[in-house]
CSV table of C-alpha atoms in Angstrom, one decimal:
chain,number,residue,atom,x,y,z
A,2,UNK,CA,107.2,8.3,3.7
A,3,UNK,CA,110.5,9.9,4.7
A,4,UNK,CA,113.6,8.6,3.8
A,5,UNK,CA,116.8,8.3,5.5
A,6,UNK,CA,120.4,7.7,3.9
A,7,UNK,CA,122.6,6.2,6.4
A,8,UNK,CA,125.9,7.3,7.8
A,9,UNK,CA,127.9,8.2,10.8
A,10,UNK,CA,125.8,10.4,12.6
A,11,UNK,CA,122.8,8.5,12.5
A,12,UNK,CA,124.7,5.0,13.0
A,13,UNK,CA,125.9,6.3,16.2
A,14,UNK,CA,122.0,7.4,17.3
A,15,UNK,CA,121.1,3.8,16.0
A,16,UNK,CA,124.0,1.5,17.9
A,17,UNK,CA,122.7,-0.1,21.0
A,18,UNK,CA,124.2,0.4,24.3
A,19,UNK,CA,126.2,-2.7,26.1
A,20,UNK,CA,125.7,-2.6,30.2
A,21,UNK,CA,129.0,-2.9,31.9
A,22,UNK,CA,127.2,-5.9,34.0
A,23,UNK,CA,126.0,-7.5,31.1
A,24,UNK,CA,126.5,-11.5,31.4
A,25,UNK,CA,126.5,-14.2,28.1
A,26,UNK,CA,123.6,-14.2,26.9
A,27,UNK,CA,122.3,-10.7,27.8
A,28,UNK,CA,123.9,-9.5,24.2
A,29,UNK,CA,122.1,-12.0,21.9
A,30,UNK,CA,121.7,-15.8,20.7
A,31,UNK,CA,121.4,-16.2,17.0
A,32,UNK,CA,121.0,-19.7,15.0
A,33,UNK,CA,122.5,-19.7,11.9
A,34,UNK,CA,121.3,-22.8,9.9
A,35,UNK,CA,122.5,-23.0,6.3
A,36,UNK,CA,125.2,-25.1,4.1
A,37,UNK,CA,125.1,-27.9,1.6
A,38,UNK,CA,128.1,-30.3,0.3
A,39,UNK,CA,129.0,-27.4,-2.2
A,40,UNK,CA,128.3,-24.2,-0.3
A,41,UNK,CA,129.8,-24.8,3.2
A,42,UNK,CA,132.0,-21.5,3.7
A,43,UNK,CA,128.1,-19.3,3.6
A,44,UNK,CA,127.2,-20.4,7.2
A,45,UNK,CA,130.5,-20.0,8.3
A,46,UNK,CA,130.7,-16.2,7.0
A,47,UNK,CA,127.2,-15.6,8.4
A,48,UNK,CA,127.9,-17.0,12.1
A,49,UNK,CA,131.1,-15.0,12.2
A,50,UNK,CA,129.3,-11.9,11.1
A,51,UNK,CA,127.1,-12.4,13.9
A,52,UNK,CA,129.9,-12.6,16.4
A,53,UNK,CA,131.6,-10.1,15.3
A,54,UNK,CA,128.9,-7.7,15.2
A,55,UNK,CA,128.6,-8.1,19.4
A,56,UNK,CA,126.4,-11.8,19.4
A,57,UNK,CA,127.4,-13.6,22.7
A,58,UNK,CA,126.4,-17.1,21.5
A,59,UNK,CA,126.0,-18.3,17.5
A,60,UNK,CA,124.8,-22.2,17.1
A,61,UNK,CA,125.3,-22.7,13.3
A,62,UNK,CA,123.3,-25.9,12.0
A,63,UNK,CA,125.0,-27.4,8.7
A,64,UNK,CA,124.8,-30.7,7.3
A,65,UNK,CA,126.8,-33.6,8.8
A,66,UNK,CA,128.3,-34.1,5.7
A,67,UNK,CA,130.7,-30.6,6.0
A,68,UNK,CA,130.4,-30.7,9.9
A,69,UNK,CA,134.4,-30.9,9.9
A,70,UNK,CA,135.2,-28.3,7.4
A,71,UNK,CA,133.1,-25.9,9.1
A,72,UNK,CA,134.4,-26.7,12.9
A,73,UNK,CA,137.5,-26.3,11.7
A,74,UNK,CA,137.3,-22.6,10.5
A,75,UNK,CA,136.7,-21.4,14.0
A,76,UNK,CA,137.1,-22.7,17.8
A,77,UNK,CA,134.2,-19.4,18.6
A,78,UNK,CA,131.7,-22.4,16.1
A,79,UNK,CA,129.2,-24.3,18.1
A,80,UNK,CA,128.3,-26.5,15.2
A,81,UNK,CA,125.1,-28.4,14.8
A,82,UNK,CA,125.3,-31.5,13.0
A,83,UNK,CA,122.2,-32.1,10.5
A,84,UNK,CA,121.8,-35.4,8.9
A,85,UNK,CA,121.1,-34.7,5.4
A,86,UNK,CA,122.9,-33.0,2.7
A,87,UNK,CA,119.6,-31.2,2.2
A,88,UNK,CA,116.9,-29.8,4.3
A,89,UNK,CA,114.0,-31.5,4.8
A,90,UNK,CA,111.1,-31.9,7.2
A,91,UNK,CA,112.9,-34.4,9.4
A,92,UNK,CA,115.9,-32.2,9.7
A,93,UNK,CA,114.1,-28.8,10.5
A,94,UNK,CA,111.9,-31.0,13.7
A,95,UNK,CA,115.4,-32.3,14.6
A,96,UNK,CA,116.8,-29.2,14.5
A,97,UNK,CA,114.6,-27.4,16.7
A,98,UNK,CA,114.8,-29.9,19.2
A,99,UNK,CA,118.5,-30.4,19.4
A,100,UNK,CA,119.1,-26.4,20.2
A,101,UNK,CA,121.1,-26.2,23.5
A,102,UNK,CA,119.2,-22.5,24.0
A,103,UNK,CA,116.1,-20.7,22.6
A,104,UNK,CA,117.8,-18.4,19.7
A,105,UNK,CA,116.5,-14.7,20.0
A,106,UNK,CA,117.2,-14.7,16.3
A,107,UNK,CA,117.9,-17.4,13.1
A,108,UNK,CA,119.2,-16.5,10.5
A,109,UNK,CA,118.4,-19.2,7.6
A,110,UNK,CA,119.0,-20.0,3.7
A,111,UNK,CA,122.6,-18.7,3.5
A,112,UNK,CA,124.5,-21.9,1.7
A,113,UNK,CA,121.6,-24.4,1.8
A,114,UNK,CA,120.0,-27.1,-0.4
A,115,UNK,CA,115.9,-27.3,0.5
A,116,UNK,CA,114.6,-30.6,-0.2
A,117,UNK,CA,110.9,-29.2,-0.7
A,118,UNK,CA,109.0,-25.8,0.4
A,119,UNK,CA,107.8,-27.9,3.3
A,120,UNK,CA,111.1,-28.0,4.7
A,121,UNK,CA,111.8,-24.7,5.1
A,122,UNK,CA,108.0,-23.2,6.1
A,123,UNK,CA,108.0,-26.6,8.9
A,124,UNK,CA,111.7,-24.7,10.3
A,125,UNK,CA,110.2,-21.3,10.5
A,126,UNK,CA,106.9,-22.6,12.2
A,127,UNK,CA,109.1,-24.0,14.3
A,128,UNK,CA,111.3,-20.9,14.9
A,129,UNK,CA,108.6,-19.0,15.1
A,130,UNK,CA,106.9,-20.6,18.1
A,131,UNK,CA,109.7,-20.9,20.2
A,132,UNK,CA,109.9,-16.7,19.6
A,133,UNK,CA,112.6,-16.3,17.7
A,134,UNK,CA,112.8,-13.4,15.1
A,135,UNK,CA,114.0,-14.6,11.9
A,136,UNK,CA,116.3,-13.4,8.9
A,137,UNK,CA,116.2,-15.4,5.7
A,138,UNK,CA,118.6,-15.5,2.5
A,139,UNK,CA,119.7,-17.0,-0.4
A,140,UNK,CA,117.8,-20.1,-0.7
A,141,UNK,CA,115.2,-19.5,2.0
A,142,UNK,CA,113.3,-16.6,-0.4
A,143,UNK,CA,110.9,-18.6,-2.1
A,144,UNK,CA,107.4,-16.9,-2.7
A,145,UNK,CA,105.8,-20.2,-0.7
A,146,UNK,CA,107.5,-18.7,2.5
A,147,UNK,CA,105.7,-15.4,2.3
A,148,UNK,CA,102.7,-16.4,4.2
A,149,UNK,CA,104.4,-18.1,6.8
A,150,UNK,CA,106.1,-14.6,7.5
A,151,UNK,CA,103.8,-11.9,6.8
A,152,UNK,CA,103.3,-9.2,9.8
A,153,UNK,CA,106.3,-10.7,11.5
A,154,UNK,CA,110.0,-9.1,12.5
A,155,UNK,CA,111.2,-11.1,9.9
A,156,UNK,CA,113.9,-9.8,7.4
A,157,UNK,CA,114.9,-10.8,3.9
A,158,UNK,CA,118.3,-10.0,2.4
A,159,UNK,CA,117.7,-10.6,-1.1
A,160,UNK,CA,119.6,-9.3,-4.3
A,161,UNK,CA,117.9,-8.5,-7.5
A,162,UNK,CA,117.3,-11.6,-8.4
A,163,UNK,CA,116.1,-13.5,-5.2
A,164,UNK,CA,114.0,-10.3,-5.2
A,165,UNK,CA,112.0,-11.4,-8.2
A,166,UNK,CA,111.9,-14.9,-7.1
A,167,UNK,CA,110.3,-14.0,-4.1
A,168,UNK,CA,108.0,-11.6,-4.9
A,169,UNK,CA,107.4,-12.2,-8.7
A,170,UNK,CA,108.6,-8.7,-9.9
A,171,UNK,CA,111.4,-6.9,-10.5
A,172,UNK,CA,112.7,-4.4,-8.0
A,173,UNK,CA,112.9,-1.6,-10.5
A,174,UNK,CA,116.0,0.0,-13.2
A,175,UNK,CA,116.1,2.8,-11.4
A,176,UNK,CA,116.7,3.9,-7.5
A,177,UNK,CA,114.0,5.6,-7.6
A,178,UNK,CA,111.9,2.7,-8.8
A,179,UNK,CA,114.0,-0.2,-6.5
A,180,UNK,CA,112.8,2.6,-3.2
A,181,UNK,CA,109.5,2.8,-4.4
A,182,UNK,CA,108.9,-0.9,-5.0
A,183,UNK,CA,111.0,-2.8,-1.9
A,184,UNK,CA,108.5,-0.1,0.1
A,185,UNK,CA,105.6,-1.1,-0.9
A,186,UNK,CA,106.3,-4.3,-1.1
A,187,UNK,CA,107.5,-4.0,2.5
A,188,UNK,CA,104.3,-2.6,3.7
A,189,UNK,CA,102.1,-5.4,1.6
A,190,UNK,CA,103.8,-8.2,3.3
A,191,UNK,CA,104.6,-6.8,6.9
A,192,UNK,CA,108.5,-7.7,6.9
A,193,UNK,CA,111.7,-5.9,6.7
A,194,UNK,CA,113.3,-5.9,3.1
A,195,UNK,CA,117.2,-5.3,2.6
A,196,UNK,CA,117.8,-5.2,-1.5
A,197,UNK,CA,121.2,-5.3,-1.8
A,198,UNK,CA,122.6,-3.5,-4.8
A,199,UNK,CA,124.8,-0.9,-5.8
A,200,UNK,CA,122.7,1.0,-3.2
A,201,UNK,CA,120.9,-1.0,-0.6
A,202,UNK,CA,117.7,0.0,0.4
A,203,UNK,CA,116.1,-1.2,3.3
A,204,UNK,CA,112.2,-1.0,4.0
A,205,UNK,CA,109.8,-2.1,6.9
A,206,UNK,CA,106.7,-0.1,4.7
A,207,UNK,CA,107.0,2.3,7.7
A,208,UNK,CA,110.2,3.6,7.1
A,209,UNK,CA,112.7,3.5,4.1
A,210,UNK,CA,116.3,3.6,4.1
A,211,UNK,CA,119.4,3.4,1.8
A,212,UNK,CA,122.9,2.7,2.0
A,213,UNK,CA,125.7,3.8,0.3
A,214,UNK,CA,128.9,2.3,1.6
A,215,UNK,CA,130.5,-0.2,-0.3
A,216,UNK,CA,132.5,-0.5,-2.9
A,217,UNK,CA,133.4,-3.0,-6.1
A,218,UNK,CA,135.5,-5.4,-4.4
A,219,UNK,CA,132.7,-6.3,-2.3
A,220,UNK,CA,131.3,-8.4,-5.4
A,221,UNK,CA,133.3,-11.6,-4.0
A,222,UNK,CA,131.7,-14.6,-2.4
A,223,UNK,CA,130.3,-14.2,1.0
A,224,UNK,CA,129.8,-10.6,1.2
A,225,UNK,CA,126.3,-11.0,1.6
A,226,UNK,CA,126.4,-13.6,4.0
A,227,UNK,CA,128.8,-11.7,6.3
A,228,UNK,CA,125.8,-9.1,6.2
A,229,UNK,CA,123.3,-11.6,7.5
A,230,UNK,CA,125.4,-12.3,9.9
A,231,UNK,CA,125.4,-8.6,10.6
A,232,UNK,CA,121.8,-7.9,10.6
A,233,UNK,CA,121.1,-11.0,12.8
A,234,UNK,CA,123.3,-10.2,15.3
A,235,UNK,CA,122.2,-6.7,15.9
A,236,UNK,CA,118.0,-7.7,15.6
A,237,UNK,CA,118.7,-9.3,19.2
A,238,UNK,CA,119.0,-5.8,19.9
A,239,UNK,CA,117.3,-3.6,17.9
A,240,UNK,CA,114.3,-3.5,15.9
A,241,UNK,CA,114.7,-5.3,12.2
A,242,UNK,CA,114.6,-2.2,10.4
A,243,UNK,CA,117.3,-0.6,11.8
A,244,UNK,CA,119.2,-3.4,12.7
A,245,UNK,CA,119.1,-3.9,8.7
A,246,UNK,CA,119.9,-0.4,8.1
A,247,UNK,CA,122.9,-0.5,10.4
A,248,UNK,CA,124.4,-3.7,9.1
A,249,UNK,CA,124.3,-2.9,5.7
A,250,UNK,CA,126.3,0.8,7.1
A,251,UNK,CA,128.9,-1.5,9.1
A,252,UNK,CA,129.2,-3.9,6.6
A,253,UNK,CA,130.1,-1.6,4.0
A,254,UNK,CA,132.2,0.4,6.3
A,255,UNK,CA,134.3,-2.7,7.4
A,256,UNK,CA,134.5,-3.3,3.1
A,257,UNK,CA,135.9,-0.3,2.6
A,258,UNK,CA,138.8,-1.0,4.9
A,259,UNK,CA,139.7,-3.8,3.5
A,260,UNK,CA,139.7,-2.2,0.4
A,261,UNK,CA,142.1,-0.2,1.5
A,262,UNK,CA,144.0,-2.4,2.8
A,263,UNK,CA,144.1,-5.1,-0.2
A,264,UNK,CA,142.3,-3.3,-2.7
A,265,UNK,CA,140.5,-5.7,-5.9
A,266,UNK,CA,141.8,-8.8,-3.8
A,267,UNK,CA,139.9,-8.9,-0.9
A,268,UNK,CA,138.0,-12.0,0.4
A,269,UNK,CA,135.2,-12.0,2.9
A,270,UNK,CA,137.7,-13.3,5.1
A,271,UNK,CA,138.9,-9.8,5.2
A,272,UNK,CA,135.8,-8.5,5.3
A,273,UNK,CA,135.5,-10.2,9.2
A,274,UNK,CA,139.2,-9.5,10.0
A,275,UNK,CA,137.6,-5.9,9.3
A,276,UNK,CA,134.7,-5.9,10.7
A,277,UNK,CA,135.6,-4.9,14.4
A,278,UNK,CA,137.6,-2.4,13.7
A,279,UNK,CA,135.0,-0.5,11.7
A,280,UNK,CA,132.6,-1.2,14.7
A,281,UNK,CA,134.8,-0.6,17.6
A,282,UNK,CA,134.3,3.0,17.7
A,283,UNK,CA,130.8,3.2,18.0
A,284,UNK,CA,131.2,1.0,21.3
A,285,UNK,CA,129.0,2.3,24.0
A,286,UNK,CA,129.3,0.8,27.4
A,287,UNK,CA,126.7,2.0,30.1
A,288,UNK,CA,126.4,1.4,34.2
């Protein structure tokens, strides 16, 4: 299996095209449903990934109980109110009905407290059917998922540990190892796998790819959910495997600028305030 290190050359080969005549909606629809009474900044971080990343609409579902605090952060939020603090089967039915427009992708787990494994398999079903692709993280990667999403364009976006929780092994010491396994592991299961790390390596079990830029400020809160947001955006585009491969690129590439810019004190608020300007120029507008 050949693999593929990601950088400019091959970013701008992987970028998708925008038509000049292009109307809302042509450019992507993403759901991003996530949150609890503690966590409610994650949804936020992954729904303005999404937009910033070229999404035309972003509906982001979050419990009723931090609806405010999340309006609040942006006017650009359509926010979905949920009515518990934690997901459960009643919620994820509600949920799916209450969406003003089918989602071309949902993004789910980021933030959130699951009531029970039923919860979370009954909002993917649910996804699912309505053909939605779907991206899952954080608290959404529990092993009793897996079946629900095998052979699908699903992506995961777990770390090392979330990595083991799903799978029930470890990713490996090494980079050689962490390749090696996510691949396989990538082929057994039929999804898309982005292990973050100190290098990210991304694997559909066709084709394997790592990621290299980042740096150590990006250890703050909500780096990873910014990436979701990322990788969401640009599946309404792209396949999953590249659209992984490319947020991971972009979302290092907008880290490093604000590295630059505010060095060990960055947030992931200036990881968004970045994120367009390491994008813009890979723009590509067509006829």
């Amino acid at each position: 299996m050949a693999l593929v290190t990601i950088n400019l050359p091959l970013a701008k080969k992987l970028v998708p095209p925008r038509k000049m005549s292009s109307k809302k909606g042509d450019n992507g629809t993403v759901l991003v449903s996530g949150g609890s009474r503690f966590y409610h900044g994650a949804p936020v971080f992954t729904s303005m990934g999404a937009l910033r990343a070229g999404t035309d609409l972003v509906y982001t579902a979050v419990p009723r109980s931090v609806l405010t605090e999340v309006r609040c952060f942006s006017p650009a939020l359509i926010v979905l109110p949920l009515p518990d603090d934690k997901l459960t089967v009643g919620a994820a039915i509600r949920l799916s009905a209450m969406l003003p427009k089918k989602p071309d992708v949902a993004a789910v787990g980021m933030g959130m407290s699951i009531a029970k494994p039923d919860a979370i398999i009954t909002l993917v079903r649910r996804l699912k059917e309505m053909g939605a692709k779907i991206l899952l993280d954080a608290s959404a990667l529990m092993p009793q998922i897996l079946p629900e999403i095998a052979e699908t364009e699903t992506v995961v976006t777990p770390h090392a540990g979330e990595y083991k929780r799903l799978f029930g092994e470890d990713a490996g010491s090494t980079e050689k190892e962490r390749i090696a396994n996510v691949s396989n592991i990538a082929r057994k299961h039929g999804i898309t796998i982005l292990l973050k790390g100190p290098t990210d390596v991304i694997s559909d079990g066709k084709c394997t790819g790592i990621n290299r830029t980042h740096n150590c400020a990006m250890t703050v809160g909500g780096t990873g959910d910014v990436l979701a947001g990322i990788t969401a955006g640009l599946m309404c585009k792209i396949p999953p495997f590249e659209a992984a491969l490319l947020a991971a690129y972009f979302n290092g590439l907008a880290g490093n600028l604000a590295f630059n810019r505010v060095g060990l004190h960055m947030t992931s608020t200036d990881l968004l305030e970045d994120l367009p300007v390491a994008m813009k120029r890979f723009d590509v507008i067509i006829k």
